[in-house]
Amino acid sequence: MKTQQSYLNNSYIKEMGATVLAIKPEGQNRYRLLLDSTVFYPMGGGQPTDQGKLTHENWTGDVYQVMIKDGEVWHYANETVIPEVNWLVRGAINWERRYQNMRRHSAGHLVDFALYQLGYSPKLLMPFKGDHGKKPFIMYRGTTDEDIKQKLEDKTNELVGRSLKFTTEFQPFEKLQQEAIYLQPGLPNNKPLRTLRLETVGAVADGGTQVGSTKEVGEVKITAIEKKEGNTVIYYQIG
Ligand SMILES: [Zn+2]
């Protein structure tokens, strides 16, 4: 990958300077740009895309979508003037949108950590996937006959109340394997992987943006728990 992704080390960087490495047309007045570094999060891992602006002198591109395509991070922008390779651009993400996404994403992990602390995950309920967009949920393989909604919400908010730190670190697969409370299938074992830790609770593999403390997540509501074809779907909301 040609782009250095700064959010992997620090989710709070909002602006950047970068060099344009490549440009491709994307229909009328739309282009996608490849940059040597970026603060923009490309949609993935259940987290929505960042949006924002790229500027160069009098040129401003509205970045409406960022995604990984053919192994590279592409910034999709609207602008009538065609940008040029080697331009130095300034970039700024729509921080309000990103911060909301970070809080929602961290909230999903927090509910997951709470479920682990209650003893349901990862054995009885095996973490499977999540989505942290407008109707956020986390999904598990397996079900339980118990009604866990209230105690899961209480445990999650207890972790919020304790203002525990979220931190990230890249480490070899073997180290992550020793430390993680579970590993999702399909992780590459030949490169350093990013570990997300919740202070005093545990660690998982994760590539998304995160808030620094459970306090920033704020109160979490478990809105519904549904059982579907042997799976459990936990819907949640943040304030
Ligand atoms: Zn995640």
PDB file of C-alpha atoms and ligand atoms in Angstrom:
ATOM      1  CA  MET A   1       0.000   0.000   0.000  1.00  0.00           C
ATOM      2  CA  LYS A   2       1.446   3.358  -1.070  1.00  0.00           C
ATOM      3  CA  THR A   3      -0.488   5.487   1.411  1.00  0.00           C
ATOM      4  CA  GLN A   4       0.603   5.958   4.991  1.00  0.00           C
ATOM      5  CA  GLN A   5      -2.567   5.888   7.107  1.00  0.00           C
ATOM      6  CA  SER A   6      -2.068   8.145  10.111  1.00  0.00           C
ATOM      7  CA  TYR A   7      -5.328   7.169  11.849  1.00  0.00           C
ATOM      8  CA  LEU A   8      -3.851   3.742  12.561  1.00  0.00           C
ATOM      9  CA  ASN A   9      -1.543   5.356  15.124  1.00  0.00           C
ATOM     10  CA  ASN A  10      -3.662   8.330  16.133  1.00  0.00           C
ATOM     11  CA  SER A  11      -7.398   8.647  15.481  1.00  0.00           C
ATOM     12  CA  TYR A  12      -7.414  12.306  16.566  1.00  0.00           C
ATOM     13  CA  ILE A  13      -5.424  13.785  13.653  1.00  0.00           C
ATOM     14  CA  LYS A  14      -7.884  15.912  11.659  1.00  0.00           C
ATOM     15  CA  GLU A  15      -5.662  17.548   9.023  1.00  0.00           C
ATOM     16  CA  MET A  16      -2.733  16.713   6.808  1.00  0.00           C
ATOM     17  CA  GLY A  17      -0.429  17.707   4.001  1.00  0.00           C
ATOM     18  CA  ALA A  18       0.109  15.088   1.281  1.00  0.00           C
ATOM     19  CA  THR A  19       1.408  14.584  -2.257  1.00  0.00           C
ATOM     20  CA  VAL A  20      -0.861  13.355  -5.050  1.00  0.00           C
ATOM     21  CA  LEU A  21       0.523  10.094  -6.437  1.00  0.00           C
ATOM     22  CA  ALA A  22      -2.181   9.192  -8.978  1.00  0.00           C
ATOM     23  CA  ILE A  23      -5.535  10.394 -10.314  1.00  0.00           C
ATOM     24  CA  LYS A  24      -8.323   8.541 -12.076  1.00  0.00           C
ATOM     25  CA  PRO A  25     -11.559   9.947 -13.546  1.00  0.00           C
ATOM     26  CA  GLU A  26     -14.796   8.728 -11.942  1.00  0.00           C
ATOM     27  CA  GLY A  27     -17.496  10.154 -14.208  1.00  0.00           C
ATOM     28  CA  GLN A  28     -18.457  13.782 -14.721  1.00  0.00           C
ATOM     29  CA  ASN A  29     -16.543  16.213 -12.466  1.00  0.00           C
ATOM     30  CA  ARG A  30     -15.469  13.343 -10.232  1.00  0.00           C
ATOM     31  CA  TYR A  31     -11.986  12.030  -9.657  1.00  0.00           C
ATOM     32  CA  ARG A  32     -10.294   9.657  -7.301  1.00  0.00           C
ATOM     33  CA  LEU A  33      -6.917  10.538  -5.865  1.00  0.00           C
ATOM     34  CA  LEU A  34      -4.161   8.393  -4.410  1.00  0.00           C
ATOM     35  CA  LEU A  35      -2.033  10.230  -1.834  1.00  0.00           C
ATOM     36  CA  ASP A  36       1.256   9.405  -0.116  1.00  0.00           C
ATOM     37  CA  SER A  37      -0.372   9.803   3.307  1.00  0.00           C
ATOM     38  CA  THR A  38      -3.852  10.397   4.657  1.00  0.00           C
ATOM     39  CA  VAL A  39      -5.961  11.142   7.713  1.00  0.00           C
ATOM     40  CA  PHE A  40      -9.097   9.922   5.902  1.00  0.00           C
ATOM     41  CA  TYR A  41     -10.530   6.595   7.069  1.00  0.00           C
ATOM     42  CA  PRO A  42     -11.603   4.378   4.149  1.00  0.00           C
ATOM     43  CA  MET A  43     -14.915   2.645   4.791  1.00  0.00           C
ATOM     44  CA  GLY A  44     -14.467  -0.865   6.099  1.00  0.00           C
ATOM     45  CA  GLY A  45     -14.553  -2.998   9.208  1.00  0.00           C
ATOM     46  CA  GLY A  46     -18.157  -1.888   9.671  1.00  0.00           C
ATOM     47  CA  GLN A  47     -17.136   1.756   9.964  1.00  0.00           C
ATOM     48  CA  PRO A  48     -18.453   4.334   7.452  1.00  0.00           C
ATOM     49  CA  THR A  49     -16.161   6.395   5.214  1.00  0.00           C
ATOM     50  CA  ASP A  50     -14.709   9.725   6.253  1.00  0.00           C
ATOM     51  CA  GLN A  51     -15.633  12.807   4.265  1.00  0.00           C
ATOM     52  CA  GLY A  52     -13.933  16.196   4.039  1.00  0.00           C
ATOM     53  CA  LYS A  53     -11.923  18.470   1.771  1.00  0.00           C
ATOM     54  CA  LEU A  54      -8.689  18.426  -0.200  1.00  0.00           C
ATOM     55  CA  THR A  55      -7.254  21.790  -1.288  1.00  0.00           C
ATOM     56  CA  HIS A  56      -4.418  23.024  -3.485  1.00  0.00           C
ATOM     57  CA  GLU A  57      -4.091  26.786  -4.053  1.00  0.00           C
ATOM     58  CA  ASN A  58      -7.516  27.745  -5.516  1.00  0.00           C
ATOM     59  CA  TRP A  59      -8.581  24.153  -6.041  1.00  0.00           C
ATOM     60  CA  THR A  60     -10.902  22.439  -3.561  1.00  0.00           C
ATOM     61  CA  GLY A  61     -12.097  18.873  -3.897  1.00  0.00           C
ATOM     62  CA  ASP A  62     -15.067  17.714  -1.832  1.00  0.00           C
ATOM     63  CA  VAL A  63     -14.192  14.237  -0.644  1.00  0.00           C
ATOM     64  CA  TYR A  64     -17.482  12.323  -0.497  1.00  0.00           C
ATOM     65  CA  GLN A  65     -16.036   8.827  -0.116  1.00  0.00           C
ATOM     66  CA  VAL A  66     -12.784   7.078   0.693  1.00  0.00           C
ATOM     67  CA  MET A  67     -12.342   3.415  -0.011  1.00  0.00           C
ATOM     68  CA  ILE A  68      -9.742   0.741  -0.586  1.00  0.00           C
ATOM     69  CA  LYS A  69      -9.759  -0.370  -4.217  1.00  0.00           C
ATOM     70  CA  ASP A  70      -7.150  -2.668  -5.747  1.00  0.00           C
ATOM     71  CA  GLY A  71      -5.211  -2.563  -2.491  1.00  0.00           C
ATOM     72  CA  GLU A  72      -4.907   1.241  -2.332  1.00  0.00           C
ATOM     73  CA  VAL A  73      -6.712   4.007  -0.443  1.00  0.00           C
ATOM     74  CA  TRP A  74      -8.620   6.178  -2.948  1.00  0.00           C
ATOM     75  CA  HIS A  75     -10.142   9.582  -2.162  1.00  0.00           C
ATOM     76  CA  TYR A  76     -13.228  10.226  -4.289  1.00  0.00           C
ATOM     77  CA  ALA A  77     -13.709  13.959  -4.864  1.00  0.00           C
ATOM     78  CA  ASN A  78     -16.101  16.303  -6.710  1.00  0.00           C
ATOM     79  CA  GLU A  79     -14.493  19.179  -8.646  1.00  0.00           C
ATOM     80  CA  THR A  80     -14.751  20.585 -12.207  1.00  0.00           C
ATOM     81  CA  VAL A  81     -11.001  21.244 -12.465  1.00  0.00           C
ATOM     82  CA  ILE A  82      -8.860  18.133 -12.905  1.00  0.00           C
ATOM     83  CA  PRO A  83      -6.233  17.791 -10.157  1.00  0.00           C
ATOM     84  CA  GLU A  84      -2.622  16.949 -11.037  1.00  0.00           C
ATOM     85  CA  VAL A  85      -0.095  14.362  -9.966  1.00  0.00           C
ATOM     86  CA  ASN A  86       2.634  15.747  -7.661  1.00  0.00           C
ATOM     87  CA  TRP A  87       0.391  18.480  -6.300  1.00  0.00           C
ATOM     88  CA  LEU A  88       0.865  19.148  -2.623  1.00  0.00           C
ATOM     89  CA  VAL A  89      -2.598  19.116  -1.101  1.00  0.00           C
ATOM     90  CA  ARG A  90      -3.973  19.963   2.310  1.00  0.00           C
ATOM     91  CA  GLY A  91      -6.616  17.639   3.639  1.00  0.00           C
ATOM     92  CA  ALA A  92      -9.150  18.005   6.431  1.00  0.00           C
ATOM     93  CA  ILE A  93     -11.759  15.498   7.495  1.00  0.00           C
ATOM     94  CA  ASN A  94     -15.291  16.362   8.581  1.00  0.00           C
ATOM     95  CA  TRP A  95     -14.420  15.904  12.227  1.00  0.00           C
ATOM     96  CA  GLU A  96     -17.949  15.911  13.613  1.00  0.00           C
ATOM     97  CA  ARG A  97     -18.865  12.994  11.377  1.00  0.00           C
ATOM     98  CA  ARG A  98     -15.637  11.118  12.137  1.00  0.00           C
ATOM     99  CA  TYR A  99     -15.870  11.622  15.894  1.00  0.00           C
ATOM    100  CA  GLN A 100     -19.409  10.272  15.892  1.00  0.00           C
ATOM    101  CA  ASN A 101     -18.185   7.245  13.909  1.00  0.00           C
ATOM    102  CA  MET A 102     -15.279   6.725  16.316  1.00  0.00           C
ATOM    103  CA  ARG A 103     -17.602   6.839  19.319  1.00  0.00           C
ATOM    104  CA  ARG A 104     -20.048   4.431  17.681  1.00  0.00           C
ATOM    105  CA  HIS A 105     -17.284   2.048  16.662  1.00  0.00           C
ATOM    106  CA  SER A 106     -15.655   2.075  20.123  1.00  0.00           C
ATOM    107  CA  ALA A 107     -19.114   1.557  21.641  1.00  0.00           C
ATOM    108  CA  GLY A 108     -19.505  -1.662  19.635  1.00  0.00           C
ATOM    109  CA  HIS A 109     -16.204  -2.927  21.031  1.00  0.00           C
ATOM    110  CA  LEU A 110     -17.228  -1.853  24.503  1.00  0.00           C
ATOM    111  CA  VAL A 111     -20.440  -3.911  24.330  1.00  0.00           C
ATOM    112  CA  ASP A 112     -18.316  -6.799  23.055  1.00  0.00           C
ATOM    113  CA  PHE A 113     -15.850  -6.417  25.961  1.00  0.00           C
ATOM    114  CA  ALA A 114     -18.798  -6.259  28.389  1.00  0.00           C
ATOM    115  CA  LEU A 115     -20.169  -9.505  26.949  1.00  0.00           C
ATOM    116  CA  TYR A 116     -16.728 -11.037  27.461  1.00  0.00           C
ATOM    117  CA  GLN A 117     -16.618  -9.852  31.072  1.00  0.00           C
ATOM    118  CA  LEU A 118     -20.051 -11.357  31.681  1.00  0.00           C
ATOM    119  CA  GLY A 119     -18.681 -14.683  30.416  1.00  0.00           C
ATOM    120  CA  TYR A 120     -20.858 -15.100  27.279  1.00  0.00           C
ATOM    121  CA  SER A 121     -18.233 -14.245  24.668  1.00  0.00           C
ATOM    122  CA  PRO A 122     -16.238 -15.702  22.970  1.00  0.00           C
ATOM    123  CA  LYS A 123     -17.342 -19.281  23.830  1.00  0.00           C
ATOM    124  CA  LEU A 124     -21.145 -19.333  23.973  1.00  0.00           C
ATOM    125  CA  LEU A 125     -21.448 -16.343  21.662  1.00  0.00           C
ATOM    126  CA  MET A 126     -18.609 -16.220  19.125  1.00  0.00           C
ATOM    127  CA  PRO A 127     -17.896 -12.728  17.707  1.00  0.00           C
ATOM    128  CA  PHE A 128     -18.691 -12.754  14.019  1.00  0.00           C
ATOM    129  CA  LYS A 129     -19.206  -9.274  12.584  1.00  0.00           C
ATOM    130  CA  GLY A 130     -20.385  -5.759  13.334  1.00  0.00           C
ATOM    131  CA  ASP A 131     -21.654  -2.613  11.705  1.00  0.00           C
ATOM    132  CA  HIS A 132     -21.150   0.794  13.242  1.00  0.00           C
ATOM    133  CA  GLY A 133     -23.153   2.978  10.871  1.00  0.00           C
ATOM    134  CA  LYS A 134     -26.622   4.450  11.396  1.00  0.00           C
ATOM    135  CA  LYS A 135     -28.177   1.274  12.808  1.00  0.00           C
ATOM    136  CA  PRO A 136     -25.197  -0.202  14.649  1.00  0.00           C
ATOM    137  CA  PHE A 137     -25.053  -3.832  15.734  1.00  0.00           C
ATOM    138  CA  ILE A 138     -22.643  -6.584  16.655  1.00  0.00           C
ATOM    139  CA  MET A 139     -23.332 -10.158  15.649  1.00  0.00           C
ATOM    140  CA  TYR A 140     -22.364 -13.482  17.210  1.00  0.00           C
ATOM    141  CA  ARG A 141     -22.561 -17.099  16.194  1.00  0.00           C
ATOM    142  CA  GLY A 142     -24.571 -18.954  18.805  1.00  0.00           C
ATOM    143  CA  THR A 143     -27.495 -18.049  21.020  1.00  0.00           C
ATOM    144  CA  THR A 144     -28.485 -18.092  24.670  1.00  0.00           C
ATOM    145  CA  ASP A 145     -31.950 -18.611  26.168  1.00  0.00           C
ATOM    146  CA  GLU A 146     -31.192 -16.086  28.858  1.00  0.00           C
ATOM    147  CA  ASP A 147     -32.468 -12.509  28.587  1.00  0.00           C
ATOM    148  CA  ILE A 148     -29.165 -10.631  28.822  1.00  0.00           C
ATOM    149  CA  LYS A 149     -30.261  -7.210  27.531  1.00  0.00           C
ATOM    150  CA  GLN A 150     -30.370  -5.340  30.829  1.00  0.00           C
ATOM    151  CA  LYS A 151     -27.275  -6.850  32.373  1.00  0.00           C
ATOM    152  CA  LEU A 152     -25.289  -6.270  29.196  1.00  0.00           C
ATOM    153  CA  GLU A 153     -26.357  -2.628  29.141  1.00  0.00           C
ATOM    154  CA  ASP A 154     -25.488  -2.248  32.831  1.00  0.00           C
ATOM    155  CA  LYS A 155     -22.052  -3.855  32.412  1.00  0.00           C
ATOM    156  CA  THR A 156     -21.315  -1.691  29.340  1.00  0.00           C
ATOM    157  CA  ASN A 157     -22.235   1.493  31.195  1.00  0.00           C
ATOM    158  CA  GLU A 158     -20.228   0.389  34.212  1.00  0.00           C
ATOM    159  CA  LEU A 159     -17.171   0.291  31.881  1.00  0.00           C
ATOM    160  CA  VAL A 160     -18.157   3.747  30.563  1.00  0.00           C
ATOM    161  CA  GLY A 161     -18.324   5.047  34.124  1.00  0.00           C
ATOM    162  CA  ARG A 162     -14.841   3.763  34.920  1.00  0.00           C
ATOM    163  CA  SER A 163     -13.236   5.948  32.167  1.00  0.00           C
ATOM    164  CA  LEU A 164     -11.019   3.107  30.952  1.00  0.00           C
ATOM    165  CA  LYS A 165      -8.389   3.812  28.285  1.00  0.00           C
ATOM    166  CA  PHE A 166      -8.537   2.418  24.760  1.00  0.00           C
ATOM    167  CA  THR A 167      -5.033   2.051  23.281  1.00  0.00           C
ATOM    168  CA  THR A 168      -3.659   0.509  20.076  1.00  0.00           C
ATOM    169  CA  GLU A 169      -0.352  -1.077  19.143  1.00  0.00           C
ATOM    170  CA  PHE A 170       1.055  -3.004  16.187  1.00  0.00           C
ATOM    171  CA  GLN A 171       2.501  -6.377  17.137  1.00  0.00           C
ATOM    172  CA  PRO A 172       3.384  -9.718  15.509  1.00  0.00           C
ATOM    173  CA  PHE A 173       0.574 -12.233  15.016  1.00  0.00           C
ATOM    174  CA  GLU A 174       1.999 -14.605  17.674  1.00  0.00           C
ATOM    175  CA  LYS A 175       1.956 -11.898  20.340  1.00  0.00           C
ATOM    176  CA  LEU A 176      -1.548 -10.843  19.438  1.00  0.00           C
ATOM    177  CA  GLN A 177      -2.663 -14.467  19.532  1.00  0.00           C
ATOM    178  CA  GLN A 178      -1.356 -14.776  23.111  1.00  0.00           C
ATOM    179  CA  GLU A 179      -3.019 -11.586  24.257  1.00  0.00           C
ATOM    180  CA  ALA A 180      -6.325 -11.385  22.401  1.00  0.00           C
ATOM    181  CA  ILE A 181      -9.543 -12.630  24.002  1.00  0.00           C
ATOM    182  CA  TYR A 182     -10.406 -14.000  20.528  1.00  0.00           C
ATOM    183  CA  LEU A 183      -9.150 -13.730  16.941  1.00  0.00           C
ATOM    184  CA  GLN A 184     -11.567 -13.254  14.089  1.00  0.00           C
ATOM    185  CA  PRO A 185     -11.016 -15.749  11.226  1.00  0.00           C
ATOM    186  CA  GLY A 186      -9.007 -14.652   8.192  1.00  0.00           C
ATOM    187  CA  LEU A 187      -6.424 -12.423   9.861  1.00  0.00           C
ATOM    188  CA  PRO A 188      -3.092 -12.368   7.994  1.00  0.00           C
ATOM    189  CA  ASN A 189      -0.333 -13.980  10.095  1.00  0.00           C
ATOM    190  CA  ASN A 190       2.635 -12.637   8.124  1.00  0.00           C
ATOM    191  CA  LYS A 191       2.555  -8.956   9.115  1.00  0.00           C
ATOM    192  CA  PRO A 192       2.235  -6.873  12.281  1.00  0.00           C
ATOM    193  CA  LEU A 193      -1.398  -6.556  13.317  1.00  0.00           C
ATOM    194  CA  ARG A 194      -3.031  -3.753  15.182  1.00  0.00           C
ATOM    195  CA  THR A 195      -4.127  -4.622  18.678  1.00  0.00           C
ATOM    196  CA  LEU A 196      -6.889  -2.714  20.447  1.00  0.00           C
ATOM    197  CA  ARG A 197      -6.657  -2.826  24.235  1.00  0.00           C
ATOM    198  CA  LEU A 198      -9.230  -1.839  26.778  1.00  0.00           C
ATOM    199  CA  GLU A 199      -7.462  -1.080  30.044  1.00  0.00           C
ATOM    200  CA  THR A 200      -7.812  -3.916  32.622  1.00  0.00           C
ATOM    201  CA  VAL A 201     -10.289  -5.817  30.403  1.00  0.00           C
ATOM    202  CA  GLY A 202      -8.621  -7.335  27.333  1.00  0.00           C
ATOM    203  CA  ALA A 203      -7.463  -6.996  23.740  1.00  0.00           C
ATOM    204  CA  VAL A 204      -8.709  -7.773  20.218  1.00  0.00           C
ATOM    205  CA  ALA A 205      -7.414  -7.257  16.676  1.00  0.00           C
ATOM    206  CA  ASP A 206      -8.804  -4.097  15.099  1.00  0.00           C
ATOM    207  CA  GLY A 207      -8.076  -1.723  12.222  1.00  0.00           C
ATOM    208  CA  GLY A 208     -10.579   1.080  12.783  1.00  0.00           C
ATOM    209  CA  THR A 209     -10.618   4.462  14.491  1.00  0.00           C
ATOM    210  CA  GLN A 210     -11.142   4.564  18.259  1.00  0.00           C
ATOM    211  CA  VAL A 211     -11.776   7.103  21.000  1.00  0.00           C
ATOM    212  CA  GLY A 212      -9.196   7.316  23.786  1.00  0.00           C
ATOM    213  CA  SER A 213     -11.453   6.475  26.713  1.00  0.00           C
ATOM    214  CA  THR A 214     -14.750   4.760  27.478  1.00  0.00           C
ATOM    215  CA  LYS A 215     -15.900   8.080  28.919  1.00  0.00           C
ATOM    216  CA  GLU A 216     -15.927   9.565  25.412  1.00  0.00           C
ATOM    217  CA  VAL A 217     -18.293   6.821  24.250  1.00  0.00           C
ATOM    218  CA  GLY A 218     -20.847   8.036  26.790  1.00  0.00           C
ATOM    219  CA  GLU A 219     -23.976   6.181  27.794  1.00  0.00           C
ATOM    220  CA  VAL A 220     -24.779   3.146  25.648  1.00  0.00           C
ATOM    221  CA  LYS A 221     -28.250   1.737  25.133  1.00  0.00           C
ATOM    222  CA  ILE A 222     -28.838  -1.876  24.067  1.00  0.00           C
ATOM    223  CA  THR A 223     -31.903  -1.321  21.895  1.00  0.00           C
ATOM    224  CA  ALA A 224     -32.628  -4.927  20.910  1.00  0.00           C
ATOM    225  CA  ILE A 225     -31.207  -8.433  20.930  1.00  0.00           C
ATOM    226  CA  GLU A 226     -32.449 -10.674  18.124  1.00  0.00           C
ATOM    227  CA  LYS A 227     -31.879 -14.348  17.463  1.00  0.00           C
ATOM    228  CA  LYS A 228     -31.611 -15.236  13.771  1.00  0.00           C
ATOM    229  CA  GLU A 229     -30.714 -18.635  12.324  1.00  0.00           C
ATOM    230  CA  GLY A 230     -28.466 -19.609  15.212  1.00  0.00           C
ATOM    231  CA  ASN A 231     -26.922 -16.142  15.485  1.00  0.00           C
ATOM    232  CA  THR A 232     -27.397 -13.387  18.041  1.00  0.00           C
ATOM    233  CA  VAL A 233     -27.590  -9.772  16.854  1.00  0.00           C
ATOM    234  CA  ILE A 234     -27.123  -7.062  19.458  1.00  0.00           C
ATOM    235  CA  TYR A 235     -28.305  -3.597  18.426  1.00  0.00           C
ATOM    236  CA  TYR A 236     -27.012  -0.612  20.348  1.00  0.00           C
ATOM    237  CA  GLN A 237     -27.111   3.189  20.289  1.00  0.00           C
ATOM    238  CA  ILE A 238     -24.994   5.972  21.744  1.00  0.00           C
ATOM    239  CA  GLY A 239     -26.289   9.315  23.021  1.00  0.00           C
TER     240      GLY A 239
HETATM  241 ZN    ZN B   1     -13.545  -2.606  15.245  1.00  0.00          ZN
END
